[in-house]
PDB file of C-alpha atoms in Angstrom:
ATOM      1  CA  UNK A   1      -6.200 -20.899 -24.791  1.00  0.00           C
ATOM      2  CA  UNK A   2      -4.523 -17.143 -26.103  1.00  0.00           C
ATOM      3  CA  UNK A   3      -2.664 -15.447 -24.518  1.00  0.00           C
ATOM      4  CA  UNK A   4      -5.219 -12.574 -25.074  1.00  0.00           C
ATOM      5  CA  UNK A   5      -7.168 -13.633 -22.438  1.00  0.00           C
ATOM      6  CA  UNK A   6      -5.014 -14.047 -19.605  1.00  0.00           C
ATOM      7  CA  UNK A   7      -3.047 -10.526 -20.778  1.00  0.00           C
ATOM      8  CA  UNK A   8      -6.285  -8.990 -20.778  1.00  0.00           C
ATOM      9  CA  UNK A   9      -7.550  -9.925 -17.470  1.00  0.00           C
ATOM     10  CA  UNK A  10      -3.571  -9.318 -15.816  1.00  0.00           C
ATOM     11  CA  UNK A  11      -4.305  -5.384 -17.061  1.00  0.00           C
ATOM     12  CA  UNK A  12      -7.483  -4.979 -15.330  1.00  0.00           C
ATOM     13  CA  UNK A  13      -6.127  -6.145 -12.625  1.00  0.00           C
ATOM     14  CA  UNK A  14      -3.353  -3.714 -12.824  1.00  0.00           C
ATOM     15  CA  UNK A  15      -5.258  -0.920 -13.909  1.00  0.00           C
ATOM     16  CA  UNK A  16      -7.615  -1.530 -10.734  1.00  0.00           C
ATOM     17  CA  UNK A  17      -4.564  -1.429  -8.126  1.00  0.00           C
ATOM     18  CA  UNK A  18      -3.249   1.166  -9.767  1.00  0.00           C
ATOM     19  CA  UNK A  19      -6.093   3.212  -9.682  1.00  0.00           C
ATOM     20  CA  UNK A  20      -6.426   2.139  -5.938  1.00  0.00           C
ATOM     21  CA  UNK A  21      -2.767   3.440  -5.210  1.00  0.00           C
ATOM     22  CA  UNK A  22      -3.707   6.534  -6.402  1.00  0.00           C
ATOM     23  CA  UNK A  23      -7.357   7.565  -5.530  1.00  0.00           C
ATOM     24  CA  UNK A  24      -7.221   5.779  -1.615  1.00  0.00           C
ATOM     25  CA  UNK A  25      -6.418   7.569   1.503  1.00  0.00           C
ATOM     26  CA  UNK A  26      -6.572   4.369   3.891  1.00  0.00           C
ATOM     27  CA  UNK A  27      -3.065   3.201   3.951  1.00  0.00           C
ATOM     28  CA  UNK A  28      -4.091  -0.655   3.995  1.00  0.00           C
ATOM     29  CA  UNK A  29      -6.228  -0.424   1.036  1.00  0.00           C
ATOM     30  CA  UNK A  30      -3.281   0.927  -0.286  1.00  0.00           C
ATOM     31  CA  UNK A  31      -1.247  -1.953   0.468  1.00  0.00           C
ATOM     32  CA  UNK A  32      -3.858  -4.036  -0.975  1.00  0.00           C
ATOM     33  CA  UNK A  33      -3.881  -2.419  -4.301  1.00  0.00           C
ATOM     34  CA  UNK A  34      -0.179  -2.608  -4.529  1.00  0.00           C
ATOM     35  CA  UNK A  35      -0.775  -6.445  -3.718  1.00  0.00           C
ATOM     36  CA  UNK A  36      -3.500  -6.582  -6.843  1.00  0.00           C
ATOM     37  CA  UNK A  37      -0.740  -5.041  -9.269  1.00  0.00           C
ATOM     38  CA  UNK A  38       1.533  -7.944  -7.926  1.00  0.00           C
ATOM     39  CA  UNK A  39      -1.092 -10.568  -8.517  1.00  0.00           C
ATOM     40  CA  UNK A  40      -1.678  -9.166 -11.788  1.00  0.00           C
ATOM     41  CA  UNK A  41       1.844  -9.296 -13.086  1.00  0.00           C
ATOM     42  CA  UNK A  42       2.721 -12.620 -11.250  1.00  0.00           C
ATOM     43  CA  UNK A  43      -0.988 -14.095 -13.784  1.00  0.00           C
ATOM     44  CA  UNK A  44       1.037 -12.438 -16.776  1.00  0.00           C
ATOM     45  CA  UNK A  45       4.199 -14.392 -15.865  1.00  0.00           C
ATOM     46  CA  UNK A  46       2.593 -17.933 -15.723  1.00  0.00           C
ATOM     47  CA  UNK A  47       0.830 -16.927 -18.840  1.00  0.00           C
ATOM     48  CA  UNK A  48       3.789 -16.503 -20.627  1.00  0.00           C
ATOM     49  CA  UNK A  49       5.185 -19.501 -18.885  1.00  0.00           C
ATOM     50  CA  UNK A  50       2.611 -21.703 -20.536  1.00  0.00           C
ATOM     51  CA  UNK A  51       2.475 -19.988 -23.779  1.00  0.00           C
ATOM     52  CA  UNK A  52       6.262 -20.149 -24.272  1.00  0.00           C
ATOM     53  CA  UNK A  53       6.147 -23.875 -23.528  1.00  0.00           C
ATOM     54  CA  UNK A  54       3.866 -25.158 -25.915  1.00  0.00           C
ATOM     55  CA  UNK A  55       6.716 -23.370 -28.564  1.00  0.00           C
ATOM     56  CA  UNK A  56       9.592 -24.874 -27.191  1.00  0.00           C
ATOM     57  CA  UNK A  57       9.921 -28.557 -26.477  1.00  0.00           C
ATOM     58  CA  UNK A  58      12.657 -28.447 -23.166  1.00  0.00           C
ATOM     59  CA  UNK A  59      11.235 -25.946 -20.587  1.00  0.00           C
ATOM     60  CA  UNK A  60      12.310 -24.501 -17.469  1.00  0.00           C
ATOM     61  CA  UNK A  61       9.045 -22.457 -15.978  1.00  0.00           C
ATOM     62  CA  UNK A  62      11.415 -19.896 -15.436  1.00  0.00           C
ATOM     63  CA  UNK A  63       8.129 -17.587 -15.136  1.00  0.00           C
ATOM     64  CA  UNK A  64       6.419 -20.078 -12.561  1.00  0.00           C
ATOM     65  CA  UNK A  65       9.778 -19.777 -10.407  1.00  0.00           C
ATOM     66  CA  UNK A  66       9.478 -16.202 -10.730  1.00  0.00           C
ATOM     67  CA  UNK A  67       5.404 -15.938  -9.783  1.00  0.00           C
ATOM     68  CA  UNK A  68       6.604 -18.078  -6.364  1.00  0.00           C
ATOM     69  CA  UNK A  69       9.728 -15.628  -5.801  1.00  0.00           C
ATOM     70  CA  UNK A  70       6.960 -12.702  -6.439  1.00  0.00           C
ATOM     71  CA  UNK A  71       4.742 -14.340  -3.568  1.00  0.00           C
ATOM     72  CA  UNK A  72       7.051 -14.343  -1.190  1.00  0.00           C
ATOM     73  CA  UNK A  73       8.027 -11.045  -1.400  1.00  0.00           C
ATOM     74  CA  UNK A  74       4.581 -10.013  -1.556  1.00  0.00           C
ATOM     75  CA  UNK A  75       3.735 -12.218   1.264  1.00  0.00           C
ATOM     76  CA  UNK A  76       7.081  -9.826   3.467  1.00  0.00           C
ATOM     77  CA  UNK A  77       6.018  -7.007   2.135  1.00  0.00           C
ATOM     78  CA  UNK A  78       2.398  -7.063   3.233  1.00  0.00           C
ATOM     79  CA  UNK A  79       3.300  -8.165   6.881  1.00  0.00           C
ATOM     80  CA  UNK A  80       5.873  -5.566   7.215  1.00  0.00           C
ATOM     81  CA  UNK A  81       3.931  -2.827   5.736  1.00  0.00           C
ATOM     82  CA  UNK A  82       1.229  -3.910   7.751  1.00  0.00           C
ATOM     83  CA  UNK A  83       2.923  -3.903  10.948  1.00  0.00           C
ATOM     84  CA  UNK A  84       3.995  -0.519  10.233  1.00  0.00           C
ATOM     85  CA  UNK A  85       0.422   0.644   9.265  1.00  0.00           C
ATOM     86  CA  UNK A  86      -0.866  -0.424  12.773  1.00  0.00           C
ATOM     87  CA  UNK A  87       1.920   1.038  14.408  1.00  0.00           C
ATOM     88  CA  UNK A  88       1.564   4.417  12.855  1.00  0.00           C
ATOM     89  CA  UNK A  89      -2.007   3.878  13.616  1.00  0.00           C
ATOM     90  CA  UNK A  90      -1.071   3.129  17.190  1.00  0.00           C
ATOM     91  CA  UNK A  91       0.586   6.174  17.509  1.00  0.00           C
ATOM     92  CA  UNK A  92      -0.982   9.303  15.565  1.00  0.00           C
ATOM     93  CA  UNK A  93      -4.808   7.785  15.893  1.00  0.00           C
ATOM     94  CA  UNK A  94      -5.223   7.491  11.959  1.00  0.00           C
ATOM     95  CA  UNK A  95      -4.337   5.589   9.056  1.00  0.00           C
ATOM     96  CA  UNK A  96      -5.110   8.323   6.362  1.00  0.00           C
ATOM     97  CA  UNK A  97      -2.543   8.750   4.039  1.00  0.00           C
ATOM     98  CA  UNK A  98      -3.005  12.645   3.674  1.00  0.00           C
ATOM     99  CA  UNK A  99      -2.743  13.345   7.209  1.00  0.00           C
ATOM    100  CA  UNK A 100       0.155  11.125   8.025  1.00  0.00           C
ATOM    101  CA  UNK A 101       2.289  13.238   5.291  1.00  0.00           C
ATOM    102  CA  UNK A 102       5.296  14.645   7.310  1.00  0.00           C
ATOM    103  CA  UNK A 103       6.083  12.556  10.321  1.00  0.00           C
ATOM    104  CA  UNK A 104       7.150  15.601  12.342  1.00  0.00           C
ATOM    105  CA  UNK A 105       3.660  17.345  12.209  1.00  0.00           C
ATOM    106  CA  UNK A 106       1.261  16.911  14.949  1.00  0.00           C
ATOM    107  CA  UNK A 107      -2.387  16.269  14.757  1.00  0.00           C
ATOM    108  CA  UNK A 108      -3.454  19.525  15.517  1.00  0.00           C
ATOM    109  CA  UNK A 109      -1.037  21.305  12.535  1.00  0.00           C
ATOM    110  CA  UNK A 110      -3.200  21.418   9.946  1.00  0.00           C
ATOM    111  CA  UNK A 111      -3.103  25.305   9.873  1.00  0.00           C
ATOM    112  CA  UNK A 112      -2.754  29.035  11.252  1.00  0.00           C
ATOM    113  CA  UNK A 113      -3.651  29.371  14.977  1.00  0.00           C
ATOM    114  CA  UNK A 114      -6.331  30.907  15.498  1.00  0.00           C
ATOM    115  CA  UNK A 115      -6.905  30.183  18.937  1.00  0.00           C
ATOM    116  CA  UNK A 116      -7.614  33.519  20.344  1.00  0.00           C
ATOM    117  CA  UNK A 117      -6.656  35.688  23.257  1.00  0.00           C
ATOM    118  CA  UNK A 118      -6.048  32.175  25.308  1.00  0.00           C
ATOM    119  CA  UNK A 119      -2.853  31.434  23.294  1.00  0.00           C
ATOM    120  CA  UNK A 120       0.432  32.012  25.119  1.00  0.00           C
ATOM    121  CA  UNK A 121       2.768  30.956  21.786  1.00  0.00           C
ATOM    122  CA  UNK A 122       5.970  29.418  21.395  1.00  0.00           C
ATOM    123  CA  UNK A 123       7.971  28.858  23.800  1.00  0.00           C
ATOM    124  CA  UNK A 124       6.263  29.502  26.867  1.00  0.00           C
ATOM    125  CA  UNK A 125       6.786  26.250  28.327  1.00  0.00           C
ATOM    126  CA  UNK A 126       3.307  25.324  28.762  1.00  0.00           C
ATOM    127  CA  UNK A 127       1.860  21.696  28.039  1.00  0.00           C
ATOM    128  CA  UNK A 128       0.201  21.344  24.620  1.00  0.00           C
ATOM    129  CA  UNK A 129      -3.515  20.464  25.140  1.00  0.00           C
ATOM    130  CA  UNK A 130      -6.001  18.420  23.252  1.00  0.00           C
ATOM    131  CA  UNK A 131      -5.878  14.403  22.117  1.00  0.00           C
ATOM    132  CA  UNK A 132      -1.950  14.059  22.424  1.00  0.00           C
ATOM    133  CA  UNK A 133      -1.312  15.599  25.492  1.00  0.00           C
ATOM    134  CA  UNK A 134      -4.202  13.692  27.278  1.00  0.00           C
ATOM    135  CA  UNK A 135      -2.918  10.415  25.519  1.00  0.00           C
ATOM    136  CA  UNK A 136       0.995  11.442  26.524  1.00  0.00           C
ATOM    137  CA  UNK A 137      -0.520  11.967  30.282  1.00  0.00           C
ATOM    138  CA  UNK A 138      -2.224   8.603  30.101  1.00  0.00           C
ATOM    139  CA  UNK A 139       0.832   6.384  29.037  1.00  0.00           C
ATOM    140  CA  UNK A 140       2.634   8.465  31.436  1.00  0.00           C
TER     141      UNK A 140
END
């Protein structure tokens, strides 16, 4: 077999998680891009693995040991990330990228307030309203 093949599938792989890094908002498929670049380069290290082989006569699948380091990793970094994903998603209601950009924001900060006559400002000392304060009065 060349070693075109295998190369050639391993960047279409990579282009396609990169691609999914980039252009998603969900922060799982986001995690599961990154986990199609790592799948890509772990095929391009057994590739090499086997094509260096058949050239040399004692071999030590140093690329094989690598691809099972790789997937361990991977395997960590998925469950962590993961866990953090639902947790974030526990906590602020969403999982979109774009709206989780500054962890000090609220959900209603997206802009100006423009609330009208109703609004007392900062620092009046009165509860905020809307989905957090009626999810903060319900854990409470």
């Amino acid at each position: 077999m060349h070693l075109a093949y295998p190369a050639v599938l391993s960047v279409l792989l990579f282009c396609t998680g990169l691609y999914g890094v980039l252009a998603r908002r969900n922060a799982i498929l986001v995690l599961m891009s990154v986990e199609l670049m790592l799948n890509a380069v772990n095929l391009n290290l057994v590739a090499f693995d086997v094509w260096l082989s058949k050239a040399a006569e004692e071999t030590l699948h140093s690329g094989q040991a690598l691809t099972l380091f790789t997937i361990a990793i991977a395997a960590a970094e998925i469950g962590i990330g993961l866990a953090i994903v639902l947790a974030v998603h526990r906590n602020r209601g969403t999982s979109d990228i774009d709206k989780l950009r500054d962890t000090a924001e609220g959900p209603d900060d997206d802009g100006p307030d423009d609330d009208g006559p109703d609004d007392d400002g900062p620092g009046t000392g009165t509860p905020a309203a809307g989905p957090a304060a009626e999810k903060a009065e319900a854990t409470a």
